[in-house]
Coordinates of C-alpha atoms and ligand atoms in Angstrom, one line a residue:
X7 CA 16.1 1.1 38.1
X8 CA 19.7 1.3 36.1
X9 CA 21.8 3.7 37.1
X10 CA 22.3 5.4 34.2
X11 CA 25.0 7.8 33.7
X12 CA 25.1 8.7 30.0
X13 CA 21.6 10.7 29.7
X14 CA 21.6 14.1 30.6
X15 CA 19.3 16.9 31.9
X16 CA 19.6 20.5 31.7
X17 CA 20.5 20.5 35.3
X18 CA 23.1 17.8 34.5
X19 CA 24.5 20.0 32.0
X20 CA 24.5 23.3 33.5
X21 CA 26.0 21.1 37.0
X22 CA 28.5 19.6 34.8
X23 CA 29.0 22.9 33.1
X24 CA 29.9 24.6 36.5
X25 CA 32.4 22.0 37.6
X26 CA 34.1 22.5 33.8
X27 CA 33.7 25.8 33.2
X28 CA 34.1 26.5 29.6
X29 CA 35.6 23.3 28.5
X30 CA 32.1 21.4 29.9
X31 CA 32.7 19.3 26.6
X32 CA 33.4 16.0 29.5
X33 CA 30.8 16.6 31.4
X34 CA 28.4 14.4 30.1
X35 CA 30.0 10.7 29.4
X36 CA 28.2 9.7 26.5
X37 CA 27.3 12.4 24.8
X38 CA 29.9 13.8 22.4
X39 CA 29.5 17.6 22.5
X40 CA 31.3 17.2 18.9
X41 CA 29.0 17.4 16.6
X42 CA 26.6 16.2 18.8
X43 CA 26.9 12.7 18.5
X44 CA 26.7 10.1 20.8
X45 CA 30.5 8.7 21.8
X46 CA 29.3 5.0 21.2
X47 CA 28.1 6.4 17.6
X48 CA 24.3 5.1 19.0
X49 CA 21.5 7.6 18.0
X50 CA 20.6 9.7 20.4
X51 CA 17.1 9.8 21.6
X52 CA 14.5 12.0 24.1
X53 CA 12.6 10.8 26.9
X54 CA 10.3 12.9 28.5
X55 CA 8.7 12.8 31.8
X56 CA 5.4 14.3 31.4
X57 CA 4.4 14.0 35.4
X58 CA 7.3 16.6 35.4
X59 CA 5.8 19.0 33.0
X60 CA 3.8 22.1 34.2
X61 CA 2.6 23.6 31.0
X62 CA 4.8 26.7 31.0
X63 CA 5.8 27.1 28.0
X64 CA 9.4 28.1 28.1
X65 CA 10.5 24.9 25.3
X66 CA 8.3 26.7 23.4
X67 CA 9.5 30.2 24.0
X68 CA 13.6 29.0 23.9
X69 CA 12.6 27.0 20.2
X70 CA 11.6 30.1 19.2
X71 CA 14.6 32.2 20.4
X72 CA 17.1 29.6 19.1
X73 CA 15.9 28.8 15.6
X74 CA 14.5 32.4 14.4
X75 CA 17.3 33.3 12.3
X76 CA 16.1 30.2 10.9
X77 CA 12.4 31.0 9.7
X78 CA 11.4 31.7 6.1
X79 CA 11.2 35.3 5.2
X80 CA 9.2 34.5 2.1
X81 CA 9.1 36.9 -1.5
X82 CA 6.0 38.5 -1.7
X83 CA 3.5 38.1 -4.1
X84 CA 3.6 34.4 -4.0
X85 CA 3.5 33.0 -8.1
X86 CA 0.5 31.9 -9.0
X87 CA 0.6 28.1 -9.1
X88 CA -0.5 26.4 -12.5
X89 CA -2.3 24.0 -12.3
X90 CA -3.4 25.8 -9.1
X91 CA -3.6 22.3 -7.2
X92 CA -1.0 23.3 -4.7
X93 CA -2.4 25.9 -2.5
X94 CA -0.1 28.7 -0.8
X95 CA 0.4 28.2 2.4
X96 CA 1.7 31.3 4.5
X97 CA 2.0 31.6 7.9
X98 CA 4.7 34.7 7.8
X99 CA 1.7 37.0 9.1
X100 CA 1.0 34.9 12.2
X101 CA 4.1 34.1 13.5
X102 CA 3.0 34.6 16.9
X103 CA 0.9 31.4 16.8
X104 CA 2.0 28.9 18.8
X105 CA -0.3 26.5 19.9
X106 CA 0.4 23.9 16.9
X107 CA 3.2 23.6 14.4
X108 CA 3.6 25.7 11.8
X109 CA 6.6 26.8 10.2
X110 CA 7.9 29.3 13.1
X111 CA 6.5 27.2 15.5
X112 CA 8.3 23.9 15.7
X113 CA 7.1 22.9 19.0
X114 CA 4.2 23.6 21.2
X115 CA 2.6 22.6 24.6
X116 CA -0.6 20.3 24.0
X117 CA -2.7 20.8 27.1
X118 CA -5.0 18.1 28.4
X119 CA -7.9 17.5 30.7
X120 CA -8.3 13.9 31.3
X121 CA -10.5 11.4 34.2
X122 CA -8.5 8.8 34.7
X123 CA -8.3 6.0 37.8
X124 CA -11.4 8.2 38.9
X125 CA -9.2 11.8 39.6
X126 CA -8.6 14.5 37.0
X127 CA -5.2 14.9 35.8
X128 CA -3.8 18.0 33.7
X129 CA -1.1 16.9 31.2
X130 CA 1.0 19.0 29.6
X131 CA 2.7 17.0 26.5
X132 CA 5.5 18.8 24.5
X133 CA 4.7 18.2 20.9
X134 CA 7.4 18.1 17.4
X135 CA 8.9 15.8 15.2
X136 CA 9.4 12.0 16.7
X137 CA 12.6 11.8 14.5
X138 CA 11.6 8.5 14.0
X139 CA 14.7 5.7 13.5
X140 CA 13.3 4.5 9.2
X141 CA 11.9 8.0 9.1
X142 CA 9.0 7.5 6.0
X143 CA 9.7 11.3 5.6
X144 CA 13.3 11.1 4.8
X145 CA 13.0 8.0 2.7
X146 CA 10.3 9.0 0.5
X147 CA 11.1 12.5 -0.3
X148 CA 12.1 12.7 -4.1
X149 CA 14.7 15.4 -3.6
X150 CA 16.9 14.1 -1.1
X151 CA 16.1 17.2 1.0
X152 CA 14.7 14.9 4.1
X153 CA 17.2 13.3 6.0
X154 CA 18.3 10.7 9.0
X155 CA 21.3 12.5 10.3
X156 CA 23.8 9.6 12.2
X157 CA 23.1 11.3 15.6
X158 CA 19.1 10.0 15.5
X159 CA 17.7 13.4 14.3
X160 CA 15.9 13.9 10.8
X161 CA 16.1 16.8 9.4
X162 CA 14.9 19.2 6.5
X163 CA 17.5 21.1 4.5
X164 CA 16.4 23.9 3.0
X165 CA 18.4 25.3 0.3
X166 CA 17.1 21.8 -1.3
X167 CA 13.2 21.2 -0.2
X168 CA 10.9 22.2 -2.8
X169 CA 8.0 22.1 -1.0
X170 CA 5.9 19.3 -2.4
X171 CA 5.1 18.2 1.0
X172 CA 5.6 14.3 0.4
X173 CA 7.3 14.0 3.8
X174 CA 4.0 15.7 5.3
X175 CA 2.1 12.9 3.2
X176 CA 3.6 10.1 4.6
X177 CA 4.4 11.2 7.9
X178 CA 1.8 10.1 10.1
X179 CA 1.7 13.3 12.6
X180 CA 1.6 15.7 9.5
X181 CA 4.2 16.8 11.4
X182 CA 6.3 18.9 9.0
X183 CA 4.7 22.2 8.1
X184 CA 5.1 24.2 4.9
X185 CA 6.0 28.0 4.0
X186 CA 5.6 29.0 0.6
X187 CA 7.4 32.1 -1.0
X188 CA 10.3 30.9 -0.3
X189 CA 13.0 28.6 -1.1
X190 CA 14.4 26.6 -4.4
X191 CA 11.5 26.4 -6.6
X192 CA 11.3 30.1 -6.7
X193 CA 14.3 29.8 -8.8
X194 CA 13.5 26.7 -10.5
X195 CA 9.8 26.2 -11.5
X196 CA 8.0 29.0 -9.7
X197 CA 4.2 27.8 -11.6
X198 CA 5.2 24.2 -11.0
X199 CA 7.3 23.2 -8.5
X200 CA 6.2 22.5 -5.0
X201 CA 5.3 26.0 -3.9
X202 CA 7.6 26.5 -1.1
X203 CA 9.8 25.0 1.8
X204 CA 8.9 22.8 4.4
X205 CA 9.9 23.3 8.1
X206 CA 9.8 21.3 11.6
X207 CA 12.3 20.5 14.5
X208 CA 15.8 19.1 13.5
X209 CA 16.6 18.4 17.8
X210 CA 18.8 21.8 17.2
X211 CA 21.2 20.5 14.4
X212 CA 23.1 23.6 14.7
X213 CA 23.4 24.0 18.4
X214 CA 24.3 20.6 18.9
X215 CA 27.1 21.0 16.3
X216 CA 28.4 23.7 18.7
X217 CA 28.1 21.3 22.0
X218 CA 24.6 22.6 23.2
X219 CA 21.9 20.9 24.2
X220 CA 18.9 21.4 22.6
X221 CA 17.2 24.6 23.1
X222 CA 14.2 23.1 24.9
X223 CA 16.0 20.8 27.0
X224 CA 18.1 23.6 28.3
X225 CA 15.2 26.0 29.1
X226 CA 13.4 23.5 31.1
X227 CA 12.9 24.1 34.6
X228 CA 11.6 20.9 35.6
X229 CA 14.0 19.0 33.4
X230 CA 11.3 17.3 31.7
X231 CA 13.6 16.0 28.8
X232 CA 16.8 13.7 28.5
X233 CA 18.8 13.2 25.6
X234 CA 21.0 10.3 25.2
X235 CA 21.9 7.0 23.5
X236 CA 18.3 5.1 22.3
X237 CA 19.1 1.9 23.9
X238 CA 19.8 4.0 27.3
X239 CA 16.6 6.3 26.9
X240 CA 14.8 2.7 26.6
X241 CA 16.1 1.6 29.4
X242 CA 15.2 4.5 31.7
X243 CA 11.7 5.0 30.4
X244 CA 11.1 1.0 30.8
X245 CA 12.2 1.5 34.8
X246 CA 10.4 4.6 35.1
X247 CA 7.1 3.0 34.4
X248 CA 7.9 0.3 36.3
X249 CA 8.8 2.5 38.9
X250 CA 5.9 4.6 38.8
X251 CA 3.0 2.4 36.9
X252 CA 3.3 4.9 34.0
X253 CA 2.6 4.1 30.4
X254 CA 4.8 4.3 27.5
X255 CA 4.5 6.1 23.6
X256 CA 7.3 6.6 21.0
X257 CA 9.6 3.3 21.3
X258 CA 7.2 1.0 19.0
X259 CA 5.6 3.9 16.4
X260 CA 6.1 4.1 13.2
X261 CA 8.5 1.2 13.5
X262 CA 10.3 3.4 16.2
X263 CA 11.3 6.7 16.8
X264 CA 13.8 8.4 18.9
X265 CA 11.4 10.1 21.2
X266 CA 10.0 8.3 24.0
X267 CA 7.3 9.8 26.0
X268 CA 6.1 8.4 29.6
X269 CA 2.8 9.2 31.0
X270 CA 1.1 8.7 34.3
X271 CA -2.4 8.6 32.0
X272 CA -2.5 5.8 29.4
X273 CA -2.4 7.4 25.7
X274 CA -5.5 5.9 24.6
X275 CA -7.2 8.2 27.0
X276 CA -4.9 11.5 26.0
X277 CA -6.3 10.9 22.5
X278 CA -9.7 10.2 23.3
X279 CA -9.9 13.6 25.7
X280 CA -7.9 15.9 23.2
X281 CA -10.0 17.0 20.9
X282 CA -12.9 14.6 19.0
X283 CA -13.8 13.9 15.3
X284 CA -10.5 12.7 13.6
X285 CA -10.2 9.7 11.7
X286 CA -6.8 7.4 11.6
X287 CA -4.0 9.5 10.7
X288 CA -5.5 12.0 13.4
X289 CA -7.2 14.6 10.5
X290 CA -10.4 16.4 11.4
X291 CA -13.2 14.7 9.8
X292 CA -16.1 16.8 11.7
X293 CA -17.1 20.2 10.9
X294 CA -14.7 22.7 9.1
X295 CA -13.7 24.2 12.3
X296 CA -12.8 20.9 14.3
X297 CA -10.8 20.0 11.1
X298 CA -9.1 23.6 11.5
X299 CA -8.6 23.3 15.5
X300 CA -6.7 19.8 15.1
X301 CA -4.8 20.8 11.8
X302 CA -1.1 20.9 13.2
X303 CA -1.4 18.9 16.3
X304 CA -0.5 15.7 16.0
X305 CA -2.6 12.8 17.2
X306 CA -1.5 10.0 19.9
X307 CA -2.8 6.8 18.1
X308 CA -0.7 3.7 17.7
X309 CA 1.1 4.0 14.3
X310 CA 2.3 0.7 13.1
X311 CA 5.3 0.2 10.8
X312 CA 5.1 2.2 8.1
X313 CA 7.5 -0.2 6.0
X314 CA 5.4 -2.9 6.8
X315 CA 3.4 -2.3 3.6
X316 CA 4.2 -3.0 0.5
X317 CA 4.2 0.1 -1.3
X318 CA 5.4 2.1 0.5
X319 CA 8.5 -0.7 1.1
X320 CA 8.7 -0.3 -3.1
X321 CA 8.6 3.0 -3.3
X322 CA 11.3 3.8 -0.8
X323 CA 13.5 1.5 -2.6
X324 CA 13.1 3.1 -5.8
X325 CA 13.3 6.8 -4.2
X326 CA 16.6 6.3 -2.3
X327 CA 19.2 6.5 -5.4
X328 CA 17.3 9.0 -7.3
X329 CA 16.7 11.2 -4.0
X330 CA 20.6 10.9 -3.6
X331 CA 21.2 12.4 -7.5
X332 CA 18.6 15.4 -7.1
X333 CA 19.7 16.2 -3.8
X334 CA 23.6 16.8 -5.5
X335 CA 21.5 18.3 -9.0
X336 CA 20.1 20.9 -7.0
X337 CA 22.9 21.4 -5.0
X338 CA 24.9 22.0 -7.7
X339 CA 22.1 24.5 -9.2
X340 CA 21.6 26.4 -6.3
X341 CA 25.9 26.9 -5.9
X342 CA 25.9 27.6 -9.8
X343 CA 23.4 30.6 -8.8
X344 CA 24.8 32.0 -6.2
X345 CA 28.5 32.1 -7.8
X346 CA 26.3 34.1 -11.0
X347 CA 25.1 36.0 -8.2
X348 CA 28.2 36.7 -7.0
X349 CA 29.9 37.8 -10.5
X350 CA 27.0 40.0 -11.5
Ligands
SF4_11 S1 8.7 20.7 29.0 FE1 9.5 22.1 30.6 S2 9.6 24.1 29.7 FE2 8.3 22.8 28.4 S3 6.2 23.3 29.2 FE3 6.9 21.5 30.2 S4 7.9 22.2 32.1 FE4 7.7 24.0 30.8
SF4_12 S1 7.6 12.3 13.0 FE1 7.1 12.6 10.8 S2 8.5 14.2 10.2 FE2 9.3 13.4 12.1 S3 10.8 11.9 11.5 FE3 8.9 10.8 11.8 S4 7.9 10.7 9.8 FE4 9.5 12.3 9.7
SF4_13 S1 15.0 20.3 19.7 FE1 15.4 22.4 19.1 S2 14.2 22.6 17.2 FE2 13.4 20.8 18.2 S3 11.7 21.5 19.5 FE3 13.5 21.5 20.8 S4 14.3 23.6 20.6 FE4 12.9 23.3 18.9

């Protein structure tokens, strides 16, 4: 196994941390605390160990604690959409859910029963976005509002989504999830715009511009998760299943992402024991309420390259440059506002 020195661990950080004190910002090697960034300028990535996890749902609870001030406080009563083919989607009533994603719950626990090599094995698999390295999200969203940030994570901003839910569309965990009464199109085109804002793990943009680790890494108490340069996080999950005959899911998907999970249970057999009747991109397509129990929690088939087809090559071409002038149009929209705000 390569001795790897750049990744680190909560423990890692909170050892290096101790040695440091307040200026910890060299404690780990390759990992800029500026900006979090990777000192090479690699993206960074996440491996995570799941024979390490135990289900307790303390990622969960610290996502929660960290990004709050972050969650949509939507305007109620919603518009009324027209055409009404855009449903409203509000999840400010049940923010306490968080056994799937939804847009206060940006991570959850998926819990699974599985035979395998004749013994049953529990696995716990910490679920959110992949931030995959050609996101089809980010590329394909028309308003510039989905983005590949240059540290690996891809992000949603805000002030700029409108809520039309293409990066939902094409992502193929559904992963982003969508809050509506709140947001631009409020402003904009209240009837006719998107209907809202769409939310999902950004890997903690904000803490990691302040030289923390992710808010789930930190919590862990079984230091489930690493972060640290792709190429490095390759390399440690490619020894650790060599090490341990584990199996791997995250490197190849979706033309690659920057999460990397290793198993001690091949995926194939995680998918087939979580729960039945989806079809391809992991949507329900038994009764009502199997469709409603899997809404939210993404699936853990092989996804090939997204880019690999045509069309969706095309369209990505043609959205880039027009994505880049809404993104500044609404920009400037939303600053004009808020200095008429400010005057009145
Ligand atoms: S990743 Fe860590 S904190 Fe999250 S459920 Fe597993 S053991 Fe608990
Ligand atoms: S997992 Fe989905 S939302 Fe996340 S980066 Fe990939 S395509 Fe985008
Ligand atoms: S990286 Fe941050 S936003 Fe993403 S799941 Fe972890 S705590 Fe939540």
């Amino acid at each position: 196994m390569p001795k790897n020195t750049s990744t680190i661990s909560r423990r890692s950080f909170l050892r290096g941390a101790a040695i440091v004190g307040a200026g910890a910002l060299a404690a780990a090697p390759a990992v800029s605390r500026a900006g979090g960034q990777s000192e090479s300028g690699e993206e960074l990535a996440t491996l995570l160990d799941l024979s390490k996890c135990i289900g307790c749902g303390a990622c969960v609870m610290a996502c929660r604690e960290a990004n709050a001030e972050r969650y949509p406080e939507p305007t109620k009563p919603f518009p009324e959409m027209f055409p009404a083919r855009v449903k409203a989607e509000d999840w400010s009533d049940k923010r306490g859910v968080d056994d799937r994603l939804t847009p206060y719950n940006w991570l959850f626990v998926d819990h699974i029963t599985v035979n395998h090599g004749g013994e049953e094995h529990e696995i716990h698999m910490p679920r959110r976005c992949m931030h995959c390295t050609n996101p089809p999200c980010a590329n394909l969203c028309p308003w510039g509002a989905a983005a590949k940030q240059d540290n690996g994570a891809v992000t949603i901003a805000p002030d700029i989504c409108l809520g039309g839910s293409k990066c939902k569309d094409v992502c193929p965990w559904d992963i982003p999830q969508r809050q509506t009464g709140v947001g631009l199109y409020l402003d904009l085109l209240p009837r006719f715009a998107g209907n809202g804002v769409m939310y999902k793990c950004d890997r903690c943009q904000p803490r990691m511009a302040e030289g923390k680790l992710p808010a789930c890494i930190e919590a862990c108490p079984m230091d489930v998760q690493e972060i640290g340069p792709r190429s490095e996080i390759i390399a440690k999950a490619e020894a650790l299943v060599r090490e341990t005959g584990g199996y791997i899911y995250g490197i190849e998907e979706n033309g690659g992402t920057n999460t990397v999970y290793v198993s001690p249970v091949p995926f194939e057999a995680l998918e087939a024991a979580r729960d039945k009747g989806k079809d391809a991109k992991g949507h329900g397509k038994g009764s009502q309420a199997q469709q409603q129990n899997q809404a939210g929690r993404p699936h853990l088939q092989p996804v090939g390259s997204p880019f690999e087809n045509e069309n969706m090559f095309a369209a990505a071409v043609f959205t880039a440059p027009l994505a880049g002038l809404a993104a500044g149009a609404l920009k400037l929209f939303r600053k004009a506002r808020a200095n008429h705000e400010e005057e009145s």
